[in-house]
mmCIF file of C-alpha atoms and ligand atoms in Angstrom:
data_model
loop_
_atom_site.group_PDB
_atom_site.id
_atom_site.type_symbol
_atom_site.label_atom_id
_atom_site.label_comp_id
_atom_site.label_asym_id
_atom_site.label_seq_id
_atom_site.Cartn_x
_atom_site.Cartn_y
_atom_site.Cartn_z
ATOM 1 C CA MET A 30 0.000 0.000 0.000
ATOM 2 C CA ASN A 31 1.236 3.490 -0.907
ATOM 3 C CA GLU A 32 2.311 5.813 1.886
ATOM 4 C CA LYS A 33 0.093 8.844 2.403
ATOM 5 C CA ILE A 34 1.790 12.236 2.517
ATOM 6 C CA LEU A 35 0.303 15.612 3.440
ATOM 7 C CA LEU A 36 2.136 18.249 1.419
ATOM 8 C CA HIS A 37 1.966 21.855 2.507
ATOM 9 C CA MET A 38 1.699 23.932 -0.698
ATOM 10 C CA CYS A 39 2.855 27.537 -0.907
ATOM 11 C CA CYS A 40 1.918 28.148 -4.563
ATOM 12 C CA GLY A 41 1.289 26.419 -7.875
ATOM 13 C CA PRO A 42 4.741 26.690 -9.503
ATOM 14 C CA CYS A 43 6.553 25.259 -6.456
ATOM 15 C CA SER A 44 4.123 22.330 -6.380
ATOM 16 C CA ILE A 45 4.498 20.936 -9.892
ATOM 17 C CA THR A 46 7.747 18.982 -9.866
ATOM 18 C CA THR A 47 7.502 18.504 -6.092
ATOM 19 C CA VAL A 48 4.277 16.546 -6.491
ATOM 20 C CA GLN A 49 5.535 14.762 -9.614
ATOM 21 C CA THR A 50 8.610 13.602 -7.681
ATOM 22 C CA LEU A 51 6.500 12.314 -4.799
ATOM 23 C CA GLN A 52 4.047 10.574 -7.112
ATOM 24 C CA ASP A 53 6.949 8.976 -9.011
ATOM 25 C CA GLN A 54 8.236 7.686 -5.660
ATOM 26 C CA GLY A 55 4.840 6.073 -5.027
ATOM 27 C CA TYR A 56 3.398 8.472 -2.455
ATOM 28 C CA GLU A 57 -0.319 9.186 -2.336
ATOM 29 C CA VAL A 58 -0.261 12.999 -2.169
ATOM 30 C CA THR A 59 -2.803 15.256 -0.488
ATOM 31 C CA GLY A 60 -2.080 18.979 -0.666
ATOM 32 C CA LEU A 61 -2.679 21.535 2.077
ATOM 33 C CA TYR A 62 -3.095 25.215 1.320
ATOM 34 C CA TYR A 63 -2.551 27.034 4.614
ATOM 35 C CA ASN A 64 -0.670 30.313 4.173
ATOM 36 C CA PRO A 65 -1.650 33.255 6.417
ATOM 37 C CA ASN A 66 1.741 34.744 5.494
ATOM 38 C CA ILE A 67 0.613 35.654 1.966
ATOM 39 C CA HIS A 68 -0.531 39.253 1.666
ATOM 40 C CA PRO A 69 -2.762 40.778 0.545
ATOM 41 C CA LEU A 70 -5.794 38.484 0.355
ATOM 42 C CA THR A 71 -6.065 38.863 -3.434
ATOM 43 C CA GLU A 72 -2.519 37.514 -3.787
ATOM 44 C CA TYR A 73 -3.354 34.668 -1.395
ATOM 45 C CA ALA A 74 -6.344 33.772 -3.583
ATOM 46 C CA LYS A 75 -4.312 33.804 -6.823
ATOM 47 C CA ARG A 76 -1.753 31.411 -5.349
ATOM 48 C CA ARG A 77 -4.499 29.186 -3.946
ATOM 49 C CA ASP A 78 -6.137 28.959 -7.366
ATOM 50 C CA GLY A 79 -2.743 28.154 -8.903
ATOM 51 C CA CYS A 80 -2.397 25.246 -6.464
ATOM 52 C CA LEU A 81 -5.851 23.979 -7.384
ATOM 53 C CA GLU A 82 -5.013 24.117 -11.093
ATOM 54 C CA VAL A 83 -1.864 22.060 -10.488
ATOM 55 C CA ALA A 84 -3.898 19.578 -8.435
ATOM 56 C CA GLU A 85 -6.371 19.217 -11.283
ATOM 57 C CA LYS A 86 -3.543 18.566 -13.747
ATOM 58 C CA LEU A 87 -1.727 16.035 -11.572
ATOM 59 C CA GLY A 88 -4.789 14.370 -10.053
ATOM 60 C CA PHE A 89 -4.607 14.919 -6.302
ATOM 61 C CA LYS A 90 -6.821 16.643 -3.774
ATOM 62 C CA VAL A 91 -6.061 19.782 -1.762
ATOM 63 C CA LEU A 92 -7.326 20.770 1.683
ATOM 64 C CA VAL A 93 -7.881 24.543 1.509
ATOM 65 C CA LYS A 94 -7.838 26.403 4.824
ATOM 66 C CA ASP A 95 -9.408 29.690 3.735
ATOM 67 C CA GLY A 96 -11.220 29.788 7.086
ATOM 68 C CA GLU A 97 -7.839 30.062 8.808
ATOM 69 C CA TYR A 98 -6.587 32.971 6.732
ATOM 70 C CA ARG A 99 -5.884 35.405 9.574
ATOM 71 C CA PRO A 100 -2.924 37.653 8.688
ATOM 72 C CA GLN A 101 -3.406 39.526 11.973
ATOM 73 C CA ASP A 102 -2.373 36.384 13.903
ATOM 74 C CA TRP A 103 0.602 35.886 11.589
ATOM 75 C CA PHE A 104 1.783 39.468 12.135
ATOM 76 C CA ARG A 105 1.521 38.973 15.890
ATOM 77 C CA ALA A 106 3.679 35.845 15.614
ATOM 78 C CA VAL A 107 6.502 37.703 13.878
ATOM 79 C CA ALA A 108 6.184 41.095 15.584
ATOM 80 C CA TYR A 109 9.511 42.336 16.974
ATOM 81 C CA ARG A 110 11.155 39.290 15.391
ATOM 82 C CA GLU A 111 11.132 40.629 11.846
ATOM 83 C CA ASN A 112 14.812 39.842 11.252
ATOM 84 C CA ASN A 113 14.115 36.185 11.970
ATOM 85 C CA ARG A 114 10.602 36.220 10.607
ATOM 86 C CA CYS A 115 11.069 33.386 8.093
ATOM 87 C CA PHE A 116 11.841 30.907 10.875
ATOM 88 C CA HIS A 117 8.593 31.775 12.669
ATOM 89 C CA CYS A 118 6.711 31.751 9.370
ATOM 90 C CA TYR A 119 7.977 28.245 8.550
ATOM 91 C CA ALA A 120 7.126 27.123 12.087
ATOM 92 C CA ASN A 121 3.574 28.431 11.837
ATOM 93 C CA ARG A 122 2.863 26.614 8.598
ATOM 94 C CA LEU A 123 4.687 23.396 9.452
ATOM 95 C CA GLU A 124 3.010 23.158 12.872
ATOM 96 C CA ARG A 125 -0.401 23.329 11.241
ATOM 97 C CA THR A 126 0.628 20.807 8.584
ATOM 98 C CA ALA A 127 2.008 18.366 11.153
ATOM 99 C CA SER A 128 -1.100 18.692 13.295
ATOM 100 C CA ILE A 129 -3.436 17.901 10.398
ATOM 101 C CA ALA A 130 -1.164 15.081 9.209
ATOM 102 C CA LYS A 131 -1.125 13.420 12.640
ATOM 103 C CA ARG A 132 -4.867 13.752 13.147
ATOM 104 C CA GLY A 133 -5.534 12.517 9.618
ATOM 105 C CA GLY A 134 -3.379 9.405 9.938
ATOM 106 C CA PHE A 135 -0.842 10.432 7.299
ATOM 107 C CA ASP A 136 2.455 8.548 7.192
ATOM 108 C CA CYS A 137 4.409 11.739 6.575
ATOM 109 C CA PHE A 138 4.261 15.439 5.817
ATOM 110 C CA SER A 139 6.412 17.841 3.854
ATOM 111 C CA THR A 140 6.318 21.219 2.157
ATOM 112 C CA THR A 141 6.812 22.756 -1.280
ATOM 113 C CA LEU A 142 9.039 25.336 0.439
ATOM 114 C CA LEU A 143 11.757 22.714 -0.165
ATOM 115 C CA TYR A 144 11.482 23.420 -3.906
ATOM 116 C CA SER A 145 12.628 27.000 -3.421
ATOM 117 C CA LYS A 146 16.219 28.127 -3.750
ATOM 118 C CA PHE A 147 15.320 31.142 -1.614
ATOM 119 C CA GLN A 148 14.184 29.317 1.527
ATOM 120 C CA LYS A 149 16.378 28.050 4.335
ATOM 121 C CA HIS A 150 16.360 24.287 3.951
ATOM 122 C CA ASP A 151 18.264 23.579 7.175
ATOM 123 C CA ASP A 152 15.703 25.483 9.257
ATOM 124 C CA ILE A 153 12.774 23.804 7.517
ATOM 125 C CA ALA A 154 14.272 20.332 7.949
ATOM 126 C CA ALA A 155 15.022 20.921 11.651
ATOM 127 C CA LEU A 156 11.531 22.259 12.322
ATOM 128 C CA GLY A 157 9.943 19.379 10.434
ATOM 129 C CA ARG A 158 11.871 16.772 12.403
ATOM 130 C CA ASP A 159 10.898 18.440 15.697
ATOM 131 C CA LEU A 160 7.243 18.143 14.728
ATOM 132 C CA GLU A 161 7.291 14.428 13.975
ATOM 133 C CA GLY A 162 5.145 12.306 16.259
ATOM 134 C CA GLY A 163 3.407 8.941 16.474
ATOM 135 C CA LYS A 164 3.657 7.246 13.111
ATOM 136 C CA THR A 165 3.847 10.570 11.247
ATOM 137 C CA ARG A 166 7.331 11.579 10.138
ATOM 138 C CA PHE A 167 8.690 14.563 8.262
ATOM 139 C CA LEU A 168 9.912 13.894 4.742
ATOM 140 C CA TYR A 169 12.916 15.946 3.702
ATOM 141 C CA HIS A 170 13.742 15.900 0.010
ATOM 142 C CA ASP A 171 15.727 18.445 -1.956
ATOM 143 C CA PHE A 172 13.043 19.316 -4.477
ATOM 144 C CA ARG A 173 15.261 22.088 -5.895
ATOM 145 C CA GLU A 174 16.478 19.482 -8.392
ATOM 146 C CA GLY A 175 13.220 20.079 -10.299
ATOM 147 C CA TRP A 176 13.627 23.864 -10.297
ATOM 148 C CA LYS A 177 14.074 24.508 -14.035
ATOM 149 C CA GLU A 178 11.502 21.986 -15.148
ATOM 150 C CA GLY A 179 8.976 23.381 -12.654
ATOM 151 C CA ILE A 180 9.401 26.893 -13.997
ATOM 152 C CA ALA A 181 9.027 25.703 -17.590
ATOM 153 C CA LEU A 182 5.892 23.677 -16.811
ATOM 154 C CA SER A 183 4.285 26.487 -14.805
ATOM 155 C CA LYS A 184 4.705 28.772 -17.820
ATOM 156 C CA GLU A 185 3.449 26.145 -20.250
ATOM 157 C CA TRP A 186 0.382 25.445 -18.069
ATOM 158 C CA GLY A 187 -0.298 29.145 -17.434
ATOM 159 C CA ILE A 188 -0.095 28.793 -13.633
ATOM 160 C CA TYR A 189 0.024 32.071 -11.687
ATOM 161 C CA ARG A 190 3.634 32.991 -10.896
ATOM 162 C CA GLN A 191 4.217 35.297 -7.937
ATOM 163 C CA GLN A 192 6.765 38.099 -7.815
ATOM 164 C CA TYR A 193 7.629 38.016 -4.098
ATOM 165 C CA CYS A 194 7.803 35.441 -1.325
ATOM 166 C CA GLY A 195 4.519 36.243 0.379
ATOM 167 C CA CYS A 196 4.439 38.665 3.303
ATOM 168 C CA LEU A 197 4.276 42.441 3.091
ATOM 169 C CA TYR A 198 7.901 42.605 4.232
ATOM 170 C CA SER A 199 8.997 40.550 1.226
ATOM 171 C CA GLU A 200 6.802 42.612 -1.104
ATOM 172 C CA ASN A 201 8.458 45.734 0.256
ATOM 173 C CA GLU A 202 11.916 44.261 -0.351
ATOM 174 C CA ARG A 203 10.955 43.229 -3.891
ATOM 175 C CA TYR A 204 9.616 46.644 -4.880
ATOM 176 C CA HIS A 205 11.632 49.030 -2.728
ATOM 177 C CA LYS A 206 13.131 50.599 -5.852
ATOM 178 C CA GLU A 207 9.697 52.090 -6.529
ATOM 179 C CA LEU A 208 10.274 54.454 -3.605
ATOM 180 C CA ARG A 209 11.737 57.817 -4.468
ATOM 181 C CA THR A 210 14.852 58.628 -2.529
ATOM 182 C CA GLU A 211 14.619 62.428 -2.486
HETATM 183 S S1 SF4 B 394 9.785 36.274 3.349
HETATM 184 FE FE1 SF4 B 394 8.484 34.467 2.894
HETATM 185 S S2 SF4 B 394 9.126 32.859 4.350
HETATM 186 FE FE2 SF4 B 394 9.910 34.834 5.086
HETATM 187 S S3 SF4 B 394 8.355 35.580 6.497
HETATM 188 FE FE3 SF4 B 394 7.868 36.468 4.515
HETATM 189 S S4 SF4 B 394 6.430 35.021 3.577
HETATM 190 FE FE4 SF4 B 394 7.397 33.967 5.281
#
């Protein structure tokens, strides 16, 4: 019997080769869209819809946690810790993923954040291992190996491609050149 994995999904493009890799390895994939770190809400919705399009293409289901989209809680979690905000952001999303995976009887959980060259893999792996429990383990895989193919497929399939990581801080960093200096 195939192992069941709950895969936290941050966006469509990061999910494509991640899910293909897992399916090729024989995992039964269920996606989870839980991302209170994505601002504003319209951006959150575009990325959610991108995930659902990928799920349709690759034939797996996604649990969508729109009811838990509360940016105010996320901002409280990172307040005064902005310089280390990514760690707390990973923790927030992985904790929720692990909790649902354990309750749902999944064999393992992982995240499409491990597809990104911009995320801190060591932090994500350490957090994931800390959250293992019962029969549910964290699956670390370096999904960056599918980076180029994932980009090409996301363009070919017309999946929404974001321009910044997710939070307002990252949007500010991405577009700070728009600010006039004088
Ligand atoms: S930059 Fe990305 S990972 Fe870091 S806090 Fe913002 S949304 Fe989260």
